[in-house]
Amino acid sequence: MRLAPVAAAIVLSVAACAPSSPSTPAQSQDKVTLSVWGWGPEENYDKMFAAYEKLNPGVDVDARSFTTATEYDTILSTGLAGDSGPDLAWLRAGANLQPLVEAGRLLPLETSDVPGLKDYDEGVLRSAKGDKDGKVYGVPFAVQTLQVIYNKKIFADHGISPPRTWDDMIAAAEKLKANKIIPFAFGGKDDWMLPIVAGIFGTATWGGDTFLDDVKAKRKTFTDPAFVEGIDQLNKLKPYFPDDVAGVSYTDAQILFSSGKAAMFPGGLWELNFFAEHAKGVELGVFTPPAPKGGQGMMPGFTDGSYGISAKTRHKAEALKFAAWLASKDYGQLFTDTLSIFSAVPGVKPTDPLLKEVSTTFDKQGATYFMNEFAYGNPSSQAVFSKSLQEMLLGRITAEQAAEQLDKSVATWL
């Protein structure tokens, strides 16, 4: 198996060579090469896909890991439209999947070819379906949760425990700030993170799934005072973010936490794998922010992507067989143990103690991440709201105005 991290700037240079074609270096008369595109550390693909190659010696999985995940959508769309795209690829979920579906770039998957799909929870499988035709276009691979990750040593050194109330959390932040430690490593320069962090701190305030169901049924709108109050938590927490928070990048925030300059990092479960690699020696903990007005907090979560098959693959049978393995419990367990992320495959249990803790919390306090449910439209409501929250952090608009902009965008397609 050959893995090649590919930067966006050089993607088009591979266009002269179609995947799985005779000219591909890894291809031979004795083996079929399946090209797989995705993002993330290349060694993870190496470990996971080597297990499949061992079971199927006639197949070589040529995985390409793109180092610029934020540009991946454009990279993949370009590849699938031509003859230089992959046989299989990581696909975005929900609204972000639809452009590829509507362009006919993907192969619909049937349970006769991928039997494991019949066991998936419908809520998980929905993220890999065409919005209009209801067909399944991918094998869901991950369930992400959103929470606050913290440095256990910094907490212990300052006599801080995971907060039980909102006031506890603010008191901890004040104590850390007084000791010249940034309480929350967070930046608003990369605006895609803003709805995520708004969801971490605001979901309990607006009421989680009950509120989202009311919006879908048009009983409520995003101008509802509870939603406005929820996103306004970002303004209230601003004193505990880095200085000039709107100019701090996502990578900068990761570095602040990894280096021990910040005690907490509001983000996704995917950060655990990153910090395990880049913040070695830092013992990580997680907590769900308590509800500001008392009561239990909520941990948002969502299905994060799927493996899809290109409609242009030259090895349909082999690609479908590989997809069937990707839907198996064996792969799901390998995925969870390798990436420290919950597999979307039913029945997979995490072995990592911290993942077990998160799993227990999510079972009790889980909620739907709001933005994934309302990311449709052109421009997408997600893009509109991300910019609005950035403007809010800059002090150019109020929380009420940001909520109004989201509501107007959603009204164009809901």
Tab-separated table of C-alpha atoms in Angstrom:
chain	number	residue	atom	x	y	z
A	1	MET	CA	0.000	0.000	0.000
A	2	ARG	CA	1.316	3.446	-0.912
A	3	LEU	CA	0.133	6.560	0.888
A	4	ALA	CA	0.861	9.982	-0.477
A	5	PRO	CA	-0.128	13.167	1.355
A	6	VAL	CA	-1.141	15.621	-1.367
A	7	ALA	CA	-1.405	19.362	-0.959
A	8	ALA	CA	-4.162	21.185	-2.794
A	9	ALA	CA	-1.680	23.055	-4.935
A	10	ILE	CA	-0.430	19.887	-6.598
A	11	VAL	CA	-3.682	17.974	-6.935
A	12	LEU	CA	-4.199	18.813	-10.580
A	13	SER	CA	-0.751	17.515	-11.408
A	14	VAL	CA	-2.005	13.961	-10.998
A	15	ALA	CA	-4.763	14.481	-13.571
A	16	ALA	CA	-2.769	12.848	-16.319
A	17	CYS	CA	-3.041	9.481	-14.629
A	18	ALA	CA	-6.462	7.959	-13.984
A	19	PRO	CA	-6.945	5.896	-10.810
A	20	SER	CA	-6.591	2.158	-11.192
A	21	SER	CA	-5.381	2.569	-14.763
A	22	PRO	CA	-2.521	0.505	-16.247
A	23	SER	CA	-0.229	3.513	-15.942
A	24	THR	CA	-0.625	3.746	-12.158
A	25	PRO	CA	2.721	2.728	-10.603
A	26	ALA	CA	1.100	0.530	-7.932
A	27	GLN	CA	-0.913	-1.345	-10.556
A	28	SER	CA	0.207	-4.730	-11.827
A	29	GLN	CA	-1.300	-7.557	-13.815
A	30	ASP	CA	-1.723	-9.562	-10.605
A	31	LYS	CA	-3.333	-6.885	-8.453
A	32	VAL	CA	-6.201	-4.434	-8.623
A	33	THR	CA	-5.385	-1.008	-7.214
A	34	LEU	CA	-8.176	0.873	-5.467
A	35	SER	CA	-7.502	4.572	-5.102
A	36	VAL	CA	-8.957	6.090	-1.928
A	37	TRP	CA	-8.971	9.817	-1.124
A	38	GLY	CA	-9.462	11.344	2.298
A	39	TRP	CA	-7.821	13.612	4.851
A	40	GLY	CA	-5.921	13.184	8.089
A	41	PRO	CA	-2.623	11.552	9.106
A	42	GLU	CA	-1.461	9.079	6.490
A	43	GLU	CA	-0.302	6.485	9.011
A	44	ASN	CA	-3.917	5.953	10.058
A	45	TYR	CA	-4.893	4.822	6.570
A	46	ASP	CA	-1.768	2.693	6.406
A	47	LYS	CA	-2.727	0.772	9.529
A	48	MET	CA	-6.415	0.365	8.726
A	49	PHE	CA	-6.210	-0.545	5.071
A	50	ALA	CA	-3.270	-2.914	5.555
A	51	ALA	CA	-5.731	-5.183	7.371
A	52	TYR	CA	-7.909	-5.349	4.252
A	53	GLU	CA	-4.942	-6.012	1.967
A	54	LYS	CA	-3.912	-8.902	4.190
A	55	LEU	CA	-7.369	-10.432	3.794
A	56	ASN	CA	-7.424	-9.663	0.064
A	57	PRO	CA	-3.918	-10.139	-1.363
A	58	GLY	CA	-5.171	-9.369	-4.860
A	59	VAL	CA	-5.997	-5.776	-3.904
A	60	ASP	CA	-3.682	-2.850	-3.271
A	61	VAL	CA	-5.282	0.146	-1.522
A	62	ASP	CA	-3.600	3.323	-2.728
A	63	ALA	CA	-4.733	5.941	-0.222
A	64	ARG	CA	-4.040	9.628	-0.630
A	65	SER	CA	-4.275	11.834	2.435
A	66	PHE	CA	-4.864	15.485	1.663
A	67	THR	CA	-3.127	17.831	4.057
A	68	THR	CA	-5.574	20.681	3.416
A	69	ALA	CA	-8.882	19.245	4.603
A	70	THR	CA	-10.616	22.624	4.329
A	71	GLU	CA	-10.046	22.564	0.548
A	72	TYR	CA	-10.934	18.914	0.207
A	73	ASP	CA	-14.434	19.535	-1.177
A	74	THR	CA	-13.025	21.360	-4.206
A	75	ILE	CA	-10.270	18.778	-4.656
A	76	LEU	CA	-12.711	15.884	-4.605
A	77	SER	CA	-15.293	17.561	-6.826
A	78	THR	CA	-12.636	18.263	-9.452
A	79	GLY	CA	-11.274	14.729	-9.287
A	80	LEU	CA	-14.659	13.008	-9.564
A	81	ALA	CA	-15.721	15.223	-12.462
A	82	GLY	CA	-12.741	14.120	-14.563
A	83	ASP	CA	-10.876	10.888	-15.071
A	84	SER	CA	-8.313	11.499	-12.348
A	85	GLY	CA	-10.487	10.977	-9.310
A	86	PRO	CA	-10.442	8.128	-6.787
A	87	ASP	CA	-12.306	4.840	-6.787
A	88	LEU	CA	-13.517	5.569	-3.258
A	89	ALA	CA	-13.394	8.699	-1.140
A	90	TRP	CA	-14.358	10.219	2.167
A	91	LEU	CA	-17.540	12.199	1.595
A	92	ARG	CA	-19.005	15.023	3.621
A	93	ALA	CA	-22.317	14.440	5.376
A	94	GLY	CA	-25.800	15.792	4.792
A	95	ALA	CA	-26.072	19.041	2.868
A	96	ASN	CA	-22.415	19.011	1.844
A	97	LEU	CA	-22.895	15.637	0.147
A	98	GLN	CA	-25.719	16.793	-2.116
A	99	PRO	CA	-23.712	18.581	-4.866
A	100	LEU	CA	-21.893	15.326	-5.693
A	101	VAL	CA	-25.152	13.354	-5.622
A	102	GLU	CA	-26.958	15.785	-7.882
A	103	ALA	CA	-24.020	15.860	-10.307
A	104	GLY	CA	-24.160	12.060	-10.633
A	105	ARG	CA	-20.605	11.596	-9.355
A	106	LEU	CA	-21.355	8.762	-6.937
A	107	LEU	CA	-22.549	5.173	-7.132
A	108	PRO	CA	-25.725	4.419	-5.137
A	109	LEU	CA	-25.163	1.610	-2.636
A	110	GLU	CA	-27.569	-1.299	-2.111
A	111	THR	CA	-27.706	-3.659	0.857
A	112	SER	CA	-27.302	-6.552	-1.573
A	113	ASP	CA	-23.775	-5.269	-2.236
A	114	VAL	CA	-23.045	-3.745	1.197
A	115	PRO	CA	-25.037	-5.909	3.655
A	116	GLY	CA	-23.868	-4.019	6.735
A	117	LEU	CA	-25.888	-0.959	5.730
A	118	LYS	CA	-29.116	-2.632	6.852
A	119	ASP	CA	-27.913	-2.572	10.472
A	120	TYR	CA	-27.150	1.163	10.631
A	121	ASP	CA	-29.319	3.485	12.671
A	122	GLU	CA	-31.547	5.444	10.312
A	123	GLY	CA	-30.427	8.727	11.835
A	124	VAL	CA	-26.816	7.856	11.040
A	125	LEU	CA	-27.594	6.563	7.560
A	126	ARG	CA	-29.559	9.699	6.707
A	127	SER	CA	-26.307	11.650	6.575
A	128	ALA	CA	-25.174	9.540	3.593
A	129	LYS	CA	-28.424	9.724	1.620
A	130	GLY	CA	-29.426	11.847	-1.318
A	131	ASP	CA	-31.750	14.579	-0.101
A	132	LYS	CA	-34.148	14.140	-3.016
A	133	ASP	CA	-33.918	10.482	-4.047
A	134	GLY	CA	-33.340	8.941	-0.614
A	135	LYS	CA	-30.659	6.586	-1.954
A	136	VAL	CA	-27.580	5.721	0.097
A	137	TYR	CA	-24.321	6.990	-1.390
A	138	GLY	CA	-21.806	6.186	1.316
A	139	VAL	CA	-20.843	3.962	4.228
A	140	PRO	CA	-20.909	6.255	7.312
A	141	PHE	CA	-17.594	6.067	9.132
A	142	ALA	CA	-17.698	8.304	12.218
A	143	VAL	CA	-19.880	9.864	14.873
A	144	GLN	CA	-18.379	13.024	16.318
A	145	THR	CA	-19.211	14.645	19.630
A	146	LEU	CA	-18.553	18.244	20.652
A	147	GLN	CA	-17.290	19.128	24.106
A	148	VAL	CA	-14.565	20.909	26.058
A	149	ILE	CA	-11.198	19.145	26.244
A	150	TYR	CA	-9.010	20.135	29.172
A	151	ASN	CA	-5.471	19.682	30.464
A	152	LYS	CA	-5.744	17.636	33.653
A	153	LYS	CA	-2.405	18.787	35.044
A	154	ILE	CA	-3.232	22.473	34.677
A	155	PHE	CA	-6.551	21.874	36.403
A	156	ALA	CA	-4.878	19.954	39.227
A	157	ASP	CA	-2.101	22.511	39.648
A	158	HIS	CA	-4.698	25.244	40.189
A	159	GLY	CA	-7.130	23.224	42.274
A	160	ILE	CA	-9.790	23.136	39.565
A	161	SER	CA	-12.255	20.315	38.970
A	162	PRO	CA	-14.475	19.763	35.917
A	163	PRO	CA	-17.320	22.246	36.464
A	164	ARG	CA	-20.686	21.094	37.748
A	165	THR	CA	-22.368	24.464	37.151
A	166	TRP	CA	-21.909	27.356	34.738
A	167	ASP	CA	-20.705	29.509	37.639
A	168	ASP	CA	-18.085	26.857	38.423
A	169	MET	CA	-16.837	27.081	34.848
A	170	ILE	CA	-16.618	30.875	34.948
A	171	ALA	CA	-14.856	30.780	38.325
A	172	ALA	CA	-12.311	28.322	36.905
A	173	ALA	CA	-11.764	30.563	33.881
A	174	GLU	CA	-11.228	33.590	36.150
A	175	LYS	CA	-8.691	31.691	38.230
A	176	LEU	CA	-6.758	30.540	35.181
A	177	LYS	CA	-6.749	34.019	33.666
A	178	ALA	CA	-5.457	35.489	36.932
A	179	ASN	CA	-2.572	33.030	36.705
A	180	LYS	CA	-1.802	34.120	33.123
A	181	ILE	CA	-3.166	30.954	31.522
A	182	ILE	CA	-5.599	31.335	28.648
A	183	PRO	CA	-8.788	29.597	29.809
A	184	PHE	CA	-10.135	28.555	26.390
A	185	ALA	CA	-7.974	28.012	23.294
A	186	PHE	CA	-10.321	29.189	20.565
A	187	GLY	CA	-10.037	31.317	17.464
A	188	GLY	CA	-12.558	32.864	15.113
A	189	LYS	CA	-10.364	33.455	12.072
A	190	ASP	CA	-11.374	30.116	10.514
A	191	ASP	CA	-15.096	30.724	10.681
A	192	TRP	CA	-16.149	27.078	10.224
A	193	MET	CA	-15.310	26.529	13.908
A	194	LEU	CA	-17.671	29.233	15.145
A	195	PRO	CA	-20.978	27.316	14.892
A	196	ILE	CA	-19.259	24.320	16.520
A	197	VAL	CA	-18.195	26.343	19.547
A	198	ALA	CA	-21.578	28.102	19.652
A	199	GLY	CA	-23.158	24.639	19.766
A	200	ILE	CA	-20.875	23.461	22.579
A	201	PHE	CA	-21.805	26.367	24.829
A	202	GLY	CA	-25.326	27.117	23.611
A	203	THR	CA	-27.173	23.871	22.907
A	204	ALA	CA	-28.464	23.459	26.462
A	205	THR	CA	-29.732	27.051	26.441
A	206	TRP	CA	-31.894	26.703	23.338
A	207	GLY	CA	-33.096	23.236	24.240
A	208	GLY	CA	-31.340	20.819	21.907
A	209	ASP	CA	-33.425	18.597	19.643
A	210	THR	CA	-36.776	19.914	20.873
A	211	PHE	CA	-35.912	23.375	19.600
A	212	LEU	CA	-34.587	22.044	16.285
A	213	ASP	CA	-37.775	20.038	15.752
A	214	ASP	CA	-39.808	23.172	16.418
A	215	VAL	CA	-37.810	25.117	13.821
A	216	LYS	CA	-38.247	22.353	11.232
A	217	ALA	CA	-41.992	22.322	11.921
A	218	LYS	CA	-42.020	26.150	11.713
A	219	ARG	CA	-43.351	26.491	15.242
A	220	LYS	CA	-40.263	28.532	16.132
A	221	THR	CA	-37.537	30.407	14.288
A	222	PHE	CA	-33.874	31.104	14.912
A	223	THR	CA	-34.831	34.554	16.171
A	224	ASP	CA	-36.279	32.855	19.269
A	225	PRO	CA	-34.860	34.470	22.454
A	226	ALA	CA	-33.512	31.106	23.663
A	227	PHE	CA	-31.404	30.663	20.514
A	228	VAL	CA	-30.188	34.255	20.666
A	229	GLU	CA	-29.201	33.746	24.295
A	230	GLY	CA	-27.402	30.533	23.346
A	231	ILE	CA	-25.154	32.081	20.730
A	232	ASP	CA	-24.633	35.146	22.910
A	233	GLN	CA	-22.662	32.892	25.258
A	234	LEU	CA	-19.726	33.420	22.867
A	235	ASN	CA	-19.826	37.132	23.655
A	236	LYS	CA	-20.033	36.455	27.397
A	237	LEU	CA	-17.074	34.059	27.228
A	238	LYS	CA	-14.968	36.423	25.136
A	239	PRO	CA	-12.891	37.615	28.136
A	240	TYR	CA	-11.673	34.027	28.534
A	241	PHE	CA	-10.671	33.516	24.907
A	242	PRO	CA	-7.295	34.603	23.509
A	243	ASP	CA	-6.807	38.302	22.846
A	244	ASP	CA	-8.077	39.372	19.414
A	245	VAL	CA	-9.987	36.092	19.220
A	246	ALA	CA	-11.393	36.838	15.757
A	247	GLY	CA	-7.838	36.942	14.393
A	248	VAL	CA	-6.722	33.659	15.980
A	249	SER	CA	-6.679	30.710	13.569
A	250	TYR	CA	-7.814	27.173	14.286
A	251	THR	CA	-4.181	25.990	14.113
A	252	ASP	CA	-3.109	28.762	16.494
A	253	ALA	CA	-5.715	27.571	18.982
A	254	GLN	CA	-4.485	23.987	18.723
A	255	ILE	CA	-0.932	25.164	19.391
A	256	LEU	CA	-1.996	27.234	22.406
A	257	PHE	CA	-3.529	24.136	23.991
A	258	SER	CA	-0.787	21.711	22.928
A	259	SER	CA	1.909	23.975	24.360
A	260	GLY	CA	0.188	24.339	27.726
A	261	LYS	CA	-0.528	28.048	27.283
A	262	ALA	CA	-4.257	27.347	27.394
A	263	ALA	CA	-6.107	25.016	29.752
A	264	MET	CA	-9.193	24.149	27.698
A	265	PHE	CA	-10.089	23.574	24.059
A	266	PRO	CA	-13.731	23.599	22.921
A	267	GLY	CA	-13.879	21.279	19.928
A	268	GLY	CA	-14.707	17.936	18.398
A	269	LEU	CA	-13.798	14.427	19.375
A	270	TRP	CA	-11.353	14.349	16.449
A	271	GLU	CA	-9.050	16.598	18.486
A	272	LEU	CA	-8.194	13.732	20.846
A	273	ASN	CA	-6.173	11.986	18.164
A	274	PHE	CA	-4.483	15.244	17.180
A	275	PHE	CA	-3.524	16.155	20.735
A	276	ALA	CA	-2.336	12.628	21.469
A	277	GLU	CA	0.174	13.158	18.659
A	278	HIS	CA	1.049	16.831	19.148
A	279	ALA	CA	0.606	17.271	22.891
A	280	LYS	CA	2.381	14.145	24.078
A	281	GLY	CA	2.595	13.950	27.827
A	282	VAL	CA	-0.547	16.032	28.306
A	283	GLU	CA	-3.242	14.038	30.086
A	284	LEU	CA	-6.563	14.944	28.522
A	285	GLY	CA	-9.981	15.170	30.113
A	286	VAL	CA	-13.356	16.178	28.726
A	287	PHE	CA	-16.490	17.812	30.085
A	288	THR	CA	-19.796	19.136	28.805
A	289	PRO	CA	-20.453	22.774	29.753
A	290	PRO	CA	-23.286	22.945	32.293
A	291	ALA	CA	-26.459	24.822	31.396
A	292	PRO	CA	-26.108	28.536	32.320
A	293	LYS	CA	-29.424	28.623	34.183
A	294	GLY	CA	-28.888	25.352	35.981
A	295	GLY	CA	-29.651	21.810	34.975
A	296	GLN	CA	-27.798	19.320	32.870
A	297	GLY	CA	-25.656	20.377	29.937
A	298	MET	CA	-25.980	18.861	26.482
A	299	MET	CA	-23.291	17.256	24.319
A	300	PRO	CA	-23.948	17.890	20.610
A	301	GLY	CA	-23.003	15.213	18.092
A	302	PHE	CA	-23.281	14.372	14.414
A	303	THR	CA	-22.461	11.742	11.827
A	304	ASP	CA	-19.242	12.806	10.158
A	305	GLY	CA	-18.940	11.625	6.591
A	306	SER	CA	-18.958	8.340	4.711
A	307	TYR	CA	-17.006	6.288	2.204
A	308	GLY	CA	-18.482	6.678	-1.270
A	309	ILE	CA	-17.679	5.039	-4.602
A	310	SER	CA	-17.027	7.046	-7.736
A	311	ALA	CA	-19.515	6.515	-10.539
A	312	LYS	CA	-16.472	6.332	-12.831
A	313	THR	CA	-14.587	3.612	-10.987
A	314	ARG	CA	-13.062	1.006	-13.291
A	315	HIS	CA	-13.209	-1.590	-10.541
A	316	LYS	CA	-16.821	-1.545	-9.413
A	317	ALA	CA	-16.898	-5.105	-8.042
A	318	GLU	CA	-13.707	-4.658	-6.022
A	319	ALA	CA	-14.835	-1.237	-4.783
A	320	LEU	CA	-18.167	-2.646	-3.603
A	321	LYS	CA	-16.413	-5.508	-1.820
A	322	PHE	CA	-14.146	-3.016	-0.076
A	323	ALA	CA	-17.203	-0.905	0.877
A	324	ALA	CA	-18.819	-4.001	2.381
A	325	TRP	CA	-15.734	-4.440	4.600
A	326	LEU	CA	-15.873	-0.765	5.572
A	327	ALA	CA	-19.406	-1.413	6.882
A	328	SER	CA	-18.242	-4.373	8.989
A	329	LYS	CA	-17.761	-4.436	12.745
A	330	ASP	CA	-14.132	-5.489	12.208
A	331	TYR	CA	-13.387	-2.259	10.366
A	332	GLY	CA	-15.464	-0.201	12.777
A	333	GLN	CA	-13.427	-1.434	15.747
A	334	LEU	CA	-10.186	-0.800	13.866
A	335	PHE	CA	-11.380	2.717	13.013
A	336	THR	CA	-12.278	3.552	16.621
A	337	ASP	CA	-9.073	2.127	18.076
A	338	THR	CA	-6.885	3.837	15.471
A	339	LEU	CA	-8.474	7.297	15.348
A	340	SER	CA	-9.920	7.632	18.876
A	341	ILE	CA	-13.252	8.517	17.291
A	342	PHE	CA	-16.568	6.728	17.537
A	343	SER	CA	-17.196	4.462	14.579
A	344	ALA	CA	-20.590	4.791	12.920
A	345	VAL	CA	-20.692	0.999	12.471
A	346	PRO	CA	-23.326	-0.449	14.837
A	347	GLY	CA	-22.123	-2.464	17.821
A	348	VAL	CA	-18.588	-1.082	18.033
A	349	LYS	CA	-17.431	-0.285	21.583
A	350	PRO	CA	-14.480	1.997	22.372
A	351	THR	CA	-11.642	0.483	24.369
A	352	ASP	CA	-9.935	3.791	25.229
A	353	PRO	CA	-10.933	4.961	28.759
A	354	LEU	CA	-11.505	8.575	27.701
A	355	LEU	CA	-13.649	7.519	24.750
A	356	LYS	CA	-15.662	5.308	27.085
A	357	GLU	CA	-16.258	8.319	29.310
A	358	VAL	CA	-17.419	10.430	26.381
A	359	SER	CA	-19.641	7.597	25.167
A	360	THR	CA	-21.328	7.353	28.553
A	361	THR	CA	-21.941	11.108	28.646
A	362	PHE	CA	-23.252	11.186	25.093
A	363	ASP	CA	-25.693	8.378	25.871
A	364	LYS	CA	-27.107	10.468	28.726
A	365	GLN	CA	-26.723	14.022	27.469
A	366	GLY	CA	-26.449	13.712	23.695
A	367	ALA	CA	-28.117	16.188	21.343
A	368	THR	CA	-28.041	16.921	17.626
A	369	TYR	CA	-25.455	19.430	16.413
A	370	PHE	CA	-27.744	22.143	15.084
A	371	MET	CA	-25.725	23.385	12.120
A	372	ASN	CA	-25.556	20.047	10.320
A	373	GLU	CA	-29.345	20.002	10.238
A	374	PHE	CA	-29.563	23.481	8.711
A	375	ALA	CA	-26.605	23.621	6.330
A	376	TYR	CA	-28.572	23.694	3.068
A	377	GLY	CA	-29.103	26.545	0.611
A	378	ASN	CA	-26.914	28.436	-1.834
A	379	PRO	CA	-25.013	30.068	-0.289
A	380	SER	CA	-25.414	27.521	2.482
A	381	SER	CA	-26.942	28.592	5.763
A	382	GLN	CA	-23.824	27.222	7.416
A	383	ALA	CA	-21.611	29.601	5.446
A	384	VAL	CA	-23.953	32.506	6.141
A	385	PHE	CA	-24.094	31.850	9.872
A	386	SER	CA	-20.354	31.237	10.189
A	387	LYS	CA	-19.700	34.700	8.764
A	388	SER	CA	-22.396	36.197	10.991
A	389	LEU	CA	-20.821	34.751	14.123
A	390	GLN	CA	-17.442	36.071	13.026
A	391	GLU	CA	-18.962	39.541	12.622
A	392	MET	CA	-20.545	39.156	16.057
A	393	LEU	CA	-17.194	38.326	17.662
A	394	LEU	CA	-15.709	41.389	15.979
A	395	GLY	CA	-18.443	43.482	17.600
A	396	ARG	CA	-19.942	44.572	14.293
A	397	ILE	CA	-23.335	42.965	14.839
A	398	THR	CA	-25.301	41.730	17.842
A	399	ALA	CA	-26.336	38.173	18.676
A	400	GLU	CA	-29.864	39.142	17.648
A	401	GLN	CA	-28.651	40.268	14.222
A	402	ALA	CA	-26.575	37.105	13.745
A	403	ALA	CA	-29.631	34.997	14.559
A	404	GLU	CA	-31.743	37.014	12.124
A	405	GLN	CA	-29.242	36.397	9.322
A	406	LEU	CA	-29.357	32.650	9.966
A	407	ASP	CA	-33.150	32.707	10.069
A	408	LYS	CA	-33.416	34.577	6.750
A	409	SER	CA	-31.024	32.110	5.108
A	410	VAL	CA	-32.897	29.054	6.395
A	411	ALA	CA	-36.196	30.574	5.233
A	412	THR	CA	-34.958	30.479	1.627
A	413	TRP	CA	-34.954	26.665	1.555
A	414	LEU	CA	-36.820	25.237	4.564
